[in-house]
Amino acid sequence: MDAGDRPARLTVGVLGAGKVGSALGAALAQAGHRVVAASGVSDNSQRWAADRLGVTPSRPDEVVAAAQLVLLTVPDDALPDLVSGLASTGADLQGKMLVHTSGAYGLSVLDPATEAGALPLALHPVMTFTGRDDDLNKLTGISYGVTAPEVLRPVAEALVIEMGGEPVWIADADRPLYHAALANAANHMVTLIAESSDLLRGIGVDHPGRMLGPLLGAALDNVLRLGIAGLTGPVVRGDAGTVRKHVDALILAAPEAADAYIALARLTADRALAAGLLKPEEAERLLDALGGNIWT
């Protein structure tokens, strides 16, 4: 990025100096901006404010007053009340960049602050944060879902690039679907792998991770390179008998996992059929094995 394209060096405040806020605040500091204030409720947030951001925790109104750019990095459900609270209590929002990092929310959640003169931005980092020391390193090369008024788009994209990320423009109305797609892939993957690990451990496999790691790595590589054409396994082979054995075994061992398996097998069969990887007659046999209609 040319020097002329970079936003001016900004004073930064962080409302919610938790896993995400402390990492993004530190990334902005590495880019040359200056973190001047942060707030946090939990003990971890207050510790990260001091250790990662180098500031003493302050009240939210003090954070807003001190900063030109304010990161709103609170949980999604707390975001509307935070914004409306800032606006209703008379916090000095005029000309301040208010940047929330929620994936599901667009710009409307910032409306009370925008009406008070704030400049609204939504920058969602597509990454998981655990609170470990390597969170900051994870930011290099990741995508950010960016939504902003057109006049602020260059600034939003420049901030993302400065943090080492790639800006991807998301229309305001598409934010919920965008976030659903990410959560479906990342969060549910964790649930599925944890469930599979427990099942393997329950039958005496001491180190499920060693068994699953190479398989999952290959499967992830296949789908990212090939899409649905990278699908393998009994569903795409039309092995209805094997699928039925899976269902029966899961009903006995983990009924809640059986429900998830059936739902995902139906979706897998539906996509395989639409892609021409599964013949209609094979789909019908799978339908019987799964006990329902894959087209409903």
mmCIF file of C-alpha atoms in Angstrom:
data_model
loop_
_atom_site.group_PDB
_atom_site.id
_atom_site.type_symbol
_atom_site.label_atom_id
_atom_site.label_comp_id
_atom_site.label_asym_id
_atom_site.label_seq_id
_atom_site.Cartn_x
_atom_site.Cartn_y
_atom_site.Cartn_z
ATOM 1 C CA MET A 1 0.000 0.000 0.000
ATOM 2 C CA ASP A 2 1.407 3.415 -0.953
ATOM 3 C CA ALA A 3 2.011 5.871 1.859
ATOM 4 C CA GLY A 4 -0.603 8.182 0.353
ATOM 5 C CA ASP A 5 -3.239 5.478 0.650
ATOM 6 C CA ARG A 6 -2.672 4.879 4.352
ATOM 7 C CA PRO A 7 -5.082 6.452 6.832
ATOM 8 C CA ALA A 8 -3.629 9.060 9.140
ATOM 9 C CA ARG A 9 -2.198 7.706 12.386
ATOM 10 C CA LEU A 10 -5.113 7.409 14.775
ATOM 11 C CA THR A 11 -5.636 7.226 18.498
ATOM 12 C CA VAL A 12 -7.458 3.969 19.219
ATOM 13 C CA GLY A 13 -9.817 2.948 21.997
ATOM 14 C CA VAL A 14 -11.086 -0.574 22.631
ATOM 15 C CA LEU A 15 -14.480 -1.235 24.194
ATOM 16 C CA GLY A 16 -14.206 -4.881 25.182
ATOM 17 C CA ALA A 17 -10.514 -5.711 25.440
ATOM 18 C CA GLY A 18 -11.113 -9.453 25.300
ATOM 19 C CA LYS A 19 -9.704 -12.048 22.918
ATOM 20 C CA VAL A 20 -10.664 -10.170 19.740
ATOM 21 C CA GLY A 21 -10.332 -6.604 20.954
ATOM 22 C CA SER A 22 -6.876 -7.040 22.447
ATOM 23 C CA ALA A 23 -5.595 -8.785 19.304
ATOM 24 C CA LEU A 24 -6.975 -6.177 16.888
ATOM 25 C CA GLY A 25 -5.862 -3.322 19.107
ATOM 26 C CA ALA A 26 -2.348 -4.762 19.156
ATOM 27 C CA ALA A 27 -2.441 -5.169 15.358
ATOM 28 C CA LEU A 28 -3.414 -1.530 14.909
ATOM 29 C CA ALA A 29 -0.597 -0.534 17.249
ATOM 30 C CA GLN A 30 1.865 -2.553 15.157
ATOM 31 C CA ALA A 31 0.600 -0.649 12.113
ATOM 32 C CA GLY A 32 1.571 2.629 13.759
ATOM 33 C CA HIS A 33 -1.668 3.718 15.400
ATOM 34 C CA ARG A 34 -1.701 4.451 19.123
ATOM 35 C CA VAL A 35 -3.930 2.608 21.581
ATOM 36 C CA VAL A 36 -4.806 5.153 24.263
ATOM 37 C CA ALA A 37 -7.634 3.557 26.243
ATOM 38 C CA ALA A 38 -9.553 0.320 26.708
ATOM 39 C CA SER A 39 -12.349 -1.094 28.813
ATOM 40 C CA GLY A 40 -13.059 -4.611 29.962
ATOM 41 C CA VAL A 41 -15.289 -6.298 32.498
ATOM 42 C CA SER A 42 -13.606 -9.667 33.034
ATOM 43 C CA ASP A 43 -10.292 -10.214 34.768
ATOM 44 C CA ASN A 44 -8.814 -11.493 31.485
ATOM 45 C CA SER A 45 -9.946 -8.376 29.600
ATOM 46 C CA GLN A 46 -8.382 -6.093 32.176
ATOM 47 C CA ARG A 47 -5.166 -8.105 32.094
ATOM 48 C CA TRP A 48 -5.040 -8.063 28.278
ATOM 49 C CA ALA A 49 -5.673 -4.303 28.279
ATOM 50 C CA ALA A 50 -2.548 -3.884 30.356
ATOM 51 C CA ASP A 51 -0.353 -6.604 28.846
ATOM 52 C CA ARG A 52 -1.294 -6.474 25.165
ATOM 53 C CA LEU A 53 -2.408 -2.878 24.760
ATOM 54 C CA GLY A 54 -0.321 -1.148 27.416
ATOM 55 C CA VAL A 55 -3.207 0.830 28.940
ATOM 56 C CA THR A 56 -5.012 0.945 32.268
ATOM 57 C CA PRO A 57 -8.696 -0.088 31.937
ATOM 58 C CA SER A 58 -11.055 2.903 31.740
ATOM 59 C CA ARG A 59 -14.782 3.541 31.669
ATOM 60 C CA PRO A 60 -16.442 3.281 28.217
ATOM 61 C CA ASP A 61 -17.166 7.024 28.044
ATOM 62 C CA GLU A 62 -13.518 7.757 28.813
ATOM 63 C CA VAL A 63 -12.417 5.368 26.041
ATOM 64 C CA VAL A 64 -14.633 7.140 23.504
ATOM 65 C CA ALA A 65 -13.494 10.576 24.625
ATOM 66 C CA ALA A 66 -9.817 9.657 24.263
ATOM 67 C CA ALA A 67 -9.910 7.973 20.848
ATOM 68 C CA GLN A 68 -10.462 8.837 17.210
ATOM 69 C CA LEU A 69 -11.160 5.195 16.307
ATOM 70 C CA VAL A 70 -13.154 3.049 18.741
ATOM 71 C CA LEU A 71 -13.235 -0.735 18.404
ATOM 72 C CA LEU A 72 -16.492 -2.269 19.643
ATOM 73 C CA THR A 73 -15.368 -5.816 20.368
ATOM 74 C CA VAL A 74 -18.074 -7.039 22.728
ATOM 75 C CA PRO A 75 -20.222 -10.179 22.230
ATOM 76 C CA ASP A 76 -22.863 -9.811 19.504
ATOM 77 C CA ASP A 77 -25.790 -9.776 21.905
ATOM 78 C CA ALA A 78 -24.226 -6.943 23.912
ATOM 79 C CA LEU A 79 -23.524 -4.738 20.890
ATOM 80 C CA PRO A 80 -26.947 -3.031 20.436
ATOM 81 C CA ASP A 81 -27.157 -2.018 24.105
ATOM 82 C CA LEU A 82 -23.578 -0.753 24.084
ATOM 83 C CA VAL A 83 -24.183 1.470 21.042
ATOM 84 C CA SER A 84 -27.510 2.800 22.261
ATOM 85 C CA GLY A 85 -25.997 3.400 25.700
ATOM 86 C CA LEU A 86 -23.139 5.445 24.267
ATOM 87 C CA ALA A 87 -25.572 7.554 22.256
ATOM 88 C CA SER A 88 -28.121 8.051 25.041
ATOM 89 C CA THR A 89 -25.546 9.034 27.672
ATOM 90 C CA GLY A 90 -24.118 11.772 25.497
ATOM 91 C CA ALA A 91 -20.703 10.273 24.743
ATOM 92 C CA ASP A 92 -18.753 12.474 22.344
ATOM 93 C CA LEU A 93 -19.242 10.517 19.111
ATOM 94 C CA GLN A 94 -18.966 13.343 16.592
ATOM 95 C CA GLY A 95 -16.458 12.393 13.890
ATOM 96 C CA LYS A 96 -15.318 9.245 15.727
ATOM 97 C CA MET A 97 -14.856 6.032 13.737
ATOM 98 C CA LEU A 98 -16.919 3.324 15.410
ATOM 99 C CA VAL A 99 -15.736 -0.095 14.247
ATOM 100 C CA HIS A 100 -17.634 -3.189 15.313
ATOM 101 C CA THR A 101 -16.289 -6.679 14.633
ATOM 102 C CA SER A 102 -19.532 -8.680 14.623
ATOM 103 C CA GLY A 103 -20.031 -10.966 11.658
ATOM 104 C CA ALA A 104 -23.818 -11.077 11.795
ATOM 105 C CA TYR A 105 -24.512 -7.367 12.295
ATOM 106 C CA GLY A 106 -24.228 -4.779 9.571
ATOM 107 C CA LEU A 107 -24.330 -1.011 9.908
ATOM 108 C CA SER A 108 -27.839 -0.566 11.296
ATOM 109 C CA VAL A 109 -26.755 -1.638 14.776
ATOM 110 C CA LEU A 110 -24.599 1.503 14.802
ATOM 111 C CA ASP A 111 -27.486 3.812 13.796
ATOM 112 C CA PRO A 112 -27.880 5.501 17.225
ATOM 113 C CA ALA A 113 -24.197 6.433 17.166
ATOM 114 C CA THR A 114 -24.260 7.392 13.486
ATOM 115 C CA GLU A 115 -27.133 9.797 14.193
ATOM 116 C CA ALA A 116 -24.909 11.356 16.866
ATOM 117 C CA GLY A 117 -22.165 11.982 14.303
ATOM 118 C CA ALA A 118 -20.106 8.771 14.437
ATOM 119 C CA LEU A 119 -18.609 7.179 11.323
ATOM 120 C CA PRO A 120 -19.793 3.530 11.128
ATOM 121 C CA LEU A 121 -17.616 0.604 9.999
ATOM 122 C CA ALA A 122 -18.045 -3.178 10.282
ATOM 123 C CA LEU A 123 -14.775 -5.154 10.065
ATOM 124 C CA HIS A 124 -15.191 -8.834 10.905
ATOM 125 C CA PRO A 125 -11.963 -10.879 11.144
ATOM 126 C CA VAL A 126 -12.508 -14.382 9.738
ATOM 127 C CA MET A 127 -10.514 -16.178 12.403
ATOM 128 C CA THR A 128 -10.990 -17.892 15.744
ATOM 129 C CA PHE A 129 -9.431 -16.344 18.835
ATOM 130 C CA THR A 130 -8.574 -18.339 21.947
ATOM 131 C CA GLY A 131 -6.867 -15.752 24.139
ATOM 132 C CA ARG A 132 -3.498 -17.427 23.656
ATOM 133 C CA ASP A 133 -0.359 -15.469 22.859
ATOM 134 C CA ASP A 134 -0.453 -16.548 19.198
ATOM 135 C CA ASP A 135 -3.753 -14.732 18.489
ATOM 136 C CA LEU A 136 -1.950 -11.725 17.027
ATOM 137 C CA ASN A 137 0.058 -13.909 14.648
ATOM 138 C CA LYS A 138 -3.167 -15.454 13.339
ATOM 139 C CA LEU A 139 -4.217 -12.124 11.832
ATOM 140 C CA THR A 140 -1.632 -12.202 9.049
ATOM 141 C CA GLY A 141 -3.238 -13.085 5.717
ATOM 142 C CA ILE A 142 -6.796 -13.636 6.953
ATOM 143 C CA SER A 143 -9.932 -12.245 5.349
ATOM 144 C CA TYR A 144 -12.143 -9.564 6.893
ATOM 145 C CA GLY A 145 -15.807 -9.127 6.052
ATOM 146 C CA VAL A 146 -16.002 -5.369 5.377
ATOM 147 C CA THR A 147 -19.188 -3.284 5.347
ATOM 148 C CA ALA A 148 -19.159 0.501 5.384
ATOM 149 C CA PRO A 149 -20.790 3.515 3.749
ATOM 150 C CA GLU A 150 -19.303 3.949 0.294
ATOM 151 C CA VAL A 151 -17.465 7.107 1.298
ATOM 152 C CA LEU A 152 -15.685 5.194 4.090
ATOM 153 C CA ARG A 153 -14.892 2.094 2.055
ATOM 154 C CA PRO A 154 -11.275 3.126 1.258
ATOM 155 C CA VAL A 155 -10.593 3.821 4.925
ATOM 156 C CA ALA A 156 -12.110 0.485 6.023
ATOM 157 C CA GLU A 157 -10.131 -1.457 3.461
ATOM 158 C CA ALA A 158 -6.907 0.397 4.312
ATOM 159 C CA LEU A 159 -7.289 -0.434 8.009
ATOM 160 C CA VAL A 160 -7.698 -4.122 7.186
ATOM 161 C CA ILE A 161 -4.648 -4.126 4.934
ATOM 162 C CA GLU A 162 -2.620 -2.378 7.635
ATOM 163 C CA MET A 163 -3.501 -5.204 10.039
ATOM 164 C CA GLY A 164 -2.159 -7.704 7.505
ATOM 165 C CA GLY A 165 -5.561 -8.845 6.285
ATOM 166 C CA GLU A 166 -7.497 -9.045 3.036
ATOM 167 C CA PRO A 167 -10.690 -6.944 2.835
ATOM 168 C CA VAL A 168 -13.702 -8.714 1.322
ATOM 169 C CA TRP A 169 -16.715 -6.514 0.687
ATOM 170 C CA ILE A 170 -19.991 -7.847 2.159
ATOM 171 C CA ALA A 171 -23.273 -6.099 1.364
ATOM 172 C CA ASP A 172 -25.049 -4.924 4.487
ATOM 173 C CA ALA A 173 -28.109 -7.116 3.876
ATOM 174 C CA ASP A 174 -25.911 -10.198 3.397
ATOM 175 C CA ARG A 175 -24.152 -10.048 6.779
ATOM 176 C CA PRO A 176 -26.373 -12.649 8.541
ATOM 177 C CA LEU A 177 -25.969 -15.185 5.717
ATOM 178 C CA TYR A 178 -22.254 -14.449 5.470
ATOM 179 C CA HIS A 179 -21.820 -15.147 9.165
ATOM 180 C CA ALA A 180 -24.036 -18.236 9.069
ATOM 181 C CA ALA A 181 -21.800 -19.710 6.378
ATOM 182 C CA LEU A 182 -18.677 -19.112 8.464
ATOM 183 C CA ALA A 183 -20.204 -20.431 11.683
ATOM 184 C CA ASN A 184 -21.594 -23.481 9.926
ATOM 185 C CA ALA A 185 -18.144 -24.362 8.627
ATOM 186 C CA ALA A 186 -15.928 -23.505 11.595
ATOM 187 C CA ASN A 187 -18.057 -23.880 14.717
ATOM 188 C CA HIS A 188 -19.945 -26.983 13.657
ATOM 189 C CA MET A 189 -16.712 -28.573 12.458
ATOM 190 C CA VAL A 190 -15.387 -28.301 16.011
ATOM 191 C CA THR A 191 -18.545 -29.946 17.353
ATOM 192 C CA LEU A 192 -18.379 -32.764 14.807
ATOM 193 C CA ILE A 193 -14.714 -33.486 15.444
ATOM 194 C CA ALA A 194 -15.148 -33.375 19.221
ATOM 195 C CA GLU A 195 -18.101 -35.780 18.915
ATOM 196 C CA SER A 196 -16.147 -38.123 16.655
ATOM 197 C CA SER A 197 -13.173 -38.019 19.025
ATOM 198 C CA ASP A 198 -15.411 -38.963 21.947
ATOM 199 C CA LEU A 199 -16.906 -41.881 20.001
ATOM 200 C CA LEU A 200 -13.443 -43.175 19.116
ATOM 201 C CA ARG A 201 -12.215 -42.731 22.661
ATOM 202 C CA GLY A 202 -15.271 -44.628 23.865
ATOM 203 C CA ILE A 203 -14.263 -47.727 21.892
ATOM 204 C CA GLY A 204 -10.680 -47.676 23.128
ATOM 205 C CA VAL A 205 -8.802 -45.384 20.703
ATOM 206 C CA ASP A 206 -6.307 -43.666 22.999
ATOM 207 C CA HIS A 207 -5.332 -40.806 20.698
ATOM 208 C CA PRO A 208 -8.234 -39.907 18.393
ATOM 209 C CA GLY A 209 -6.430 -36.798 17.204
ATOM 210 C CA ARG A 210 -3.623 -38.842 15.674
ATOM 211 C CA MET A 211 -6.147 -40.941 13.798
ATOM 212 C CA LEU A 212 -8.332 -38.055 12.642
ATOM 213 C CA GLY A 213 -5.628 -35.488 11.863
ATOM 214 C CA PRO A 214 -4.352 -36.819 8.511
ATOM 215 C CA LEU A 215 -7.870 -37.738 7.364
ATOM 216 C CA LEU A 216 -9.324 -34.343 8.207
ATOM 217 C CA GLY A 217 -6.352 -32.528 6.707
ATOM 218 C CA ALA A 218 -6.825 -34.382 3.421
ATOM 219 C CA ALA A 219 -10.593 -33.821 3.434
ATOM 220 C CA LEU A 220 -10.183 -30.084 4.056
ATOM 221 C CA ASP A 221 -7.601 -29.805 1.285
ATOM 222 C CA ASN A 222 -9.899 -31.689 -1.093
ATOM 223 C CA VAL A 223 -12.946 -29.503 -0.519
ATOM 224 C CA LEU A 224 -11.019 -26.228 -0.663
ATOM 225 C CA ARG A 225 -9.414 -27.229 -3.975
ATOM 226 C CA LEU A 226 -12.216 -29.230 -5.585
ATOM 227 C CA GLY A 227 -15.463 -28.255 -3.883
ATOM 228 C CA ILE A 228 -18.098 -31.000 -3.750
ATOM 229 C CA ALA A 229 -16.081 -32.951 -6.333
ATOM 230 C CA GLY A 230 -13.631 -33.711 -3.521
ATOM 231 C CA LEU A 231 -16.292 -35.671 -1.613
ATOM 232 C CA THR A 232 -15.450 -39.243 -0.619
ATOM 233 C CA GLY A 233 -17.097 -41.818 1.625
ATOM 234 C CA PRO A 234 -20.158 -44.078 1.718
ATOM 235 C CA VAL A 235 -22.783 -41.481 0.771
ATOM 236 C CA VAL A 236 -21.170 -40.479 -2.522
ATOM 237 C CA ARG A 237 -20.477 -44.160 -3.238
ATOM 238 C CA GLY A 238 -24.146 -44.955 -2.675
ATOM 239 C CA ASP A 239 -23.300 -47.489 0.055
ATOM 240 C CA ALA A 240 -26.740 -47.484 1.672
ATOM 241 C CA GLY A 241 -25.998 -50.556 3.761
ATOM 242 C CA THR A 242 -22.980 -48.925 5.358
ATOM 243 C CA VAL A 243 -24.911 -45.742 6.039
ATOM 244 C CA ARG A 244 -27.635 -47.762 7.751
ATOM 245 C CA LYS A 245 -25.025 -49.498 9.927
ATOM 246 C CA HIS A 246 -23.704 -46.076 10.917
ATOM 247 C CA VAL A 247 -27.158 -44.878 11.900
ATOM 248 C CA ASP A 248 -27.946 -48.017 13.912
ATOM 249 C CA ALA A 249 -24.628 -47.849 15.777
ATOM 250 C CA LEU A 250 -25.058 -44.167 16.587
ATOM 251 C CA ILE A 251 -28.624 -44.632 17.815
ATOM 252 C CA LEU A 252 -27.275 -47.048 20.418
ATOM 253 C CA ALA A 253 -24.106 -45.146 21.349
ATOM 254 C CA ALA A 254 -25.101 -41.477 20.988
ATOM 255 C CA PRO A 255 -28.695 -40.771 19.849
ATOM 256 C CA GLU A 256 -28.092 -37.016 19.595
ATOM 257 C CA ALA A 257 -25.187 -37.684 17.234
ATOM 258 C CA ALA A 258 -27.399 -39.969 15.138
ATOM 259 C CA ASP A 259 -29.801 -37.093 14.457
ATOM 260 C CA ALA A 260 -26.927 -34.902 13.284
ATOM 261 C CA TYR A 261 -25.473 -37.689 11.144
ATOM 262 C CA ILE A 262 -28.820 -38.262 9.405
ATOM 263 C CA ALA A 263 -29.315 -34.541 8.703
ATOM 264 C CA LEU A 264 -25.801 -34.143 7.302
ATOM 265 C CA ALA A 265 -26.006 -37.357 5.271
ATOM 266 C CA ARG A 266 -29.195 -36.087 3.653
ATOM 267 C CA LEU A 267 -27.552 -32.781 2.804
ATOM 268 C CA THR A 268 -24.482 -34.596 1.481
ATOM 269 C CA ALA A 269 -26.626 -36.892 -0.678
ATOM 270 C CA ASP A 270 -28.627 -33.946 -1.977
ATOM 271 C CA ARG A 271 -25.487 -32.068 -3.035
ATOM 272 C CA ALA A 272 -23.879 -35.187 -4.513
ATOM 273 C CA LEU A 273 -27.046 -35.891 -6.525
ATOM 274 C CA ALA A 274 -27.213 -32.303 -7.811
ATOM 275 C CA ALA A 275 -23.538 -32.461 -8.830
ATOM 276 C CA GLY A 276 -24.037 -35.698 -10.747
ATOM 277 C CA LEU A 277 -21.828 -37.666 -8.356
ATOM 278 C CA LEU A 278 -24.696 -39.845 -7.161
ATOM 279 C CA LYS A 279 -27.174 -41.700 -9.350
ATOM 280 C CA PRO A 280 -30.924 -41.307 -8.655
ATOM 281 C CA GLU A 281 -31.329 -44.996 -7.832
ATOM 282 C CA GLU A 282 -28.448 -44.780 -5.356
ATOM 283 C CA ALA A 283 -30.069 -41.738 -3.801
ATOM 284 C CA GLU A 284 -33.293 -43.695 -3.339
ATOM 285 C CA ARG A 285 -31.478 -46.473 -1.485
ATOM 286 C CA LEU A 286 -29.829 -43.883 0.725
ATOM 287 C CA LEU A 287 -33.234 -42.349 1.325
ATOM 288 C CA ASP A 288 -34.496 -45.651 2.695
ATOM 289 C CA ALA A 289 -31.389 -46.101 4.842
ATOM 290 C CA LEU A 290 -31.788 -42.644 6.319
ATOM 291 C CA GLY A 291 -35.512 -43.023 6.895
ATOM 292 C CA GLY A 292 -36.586 -39.771 5.215
ATOM 293 C CA ASN A 293 -36.738 -37.760 2.023
ATOM 294 C CA ILE A 294 -33.506 -36.034 0.989
ATOM 295 C CA TRP A 295 -35.448 -33.635 -1.229
ATOM 296 C CA THR A 296 -37.541 -32.159 1.588
#
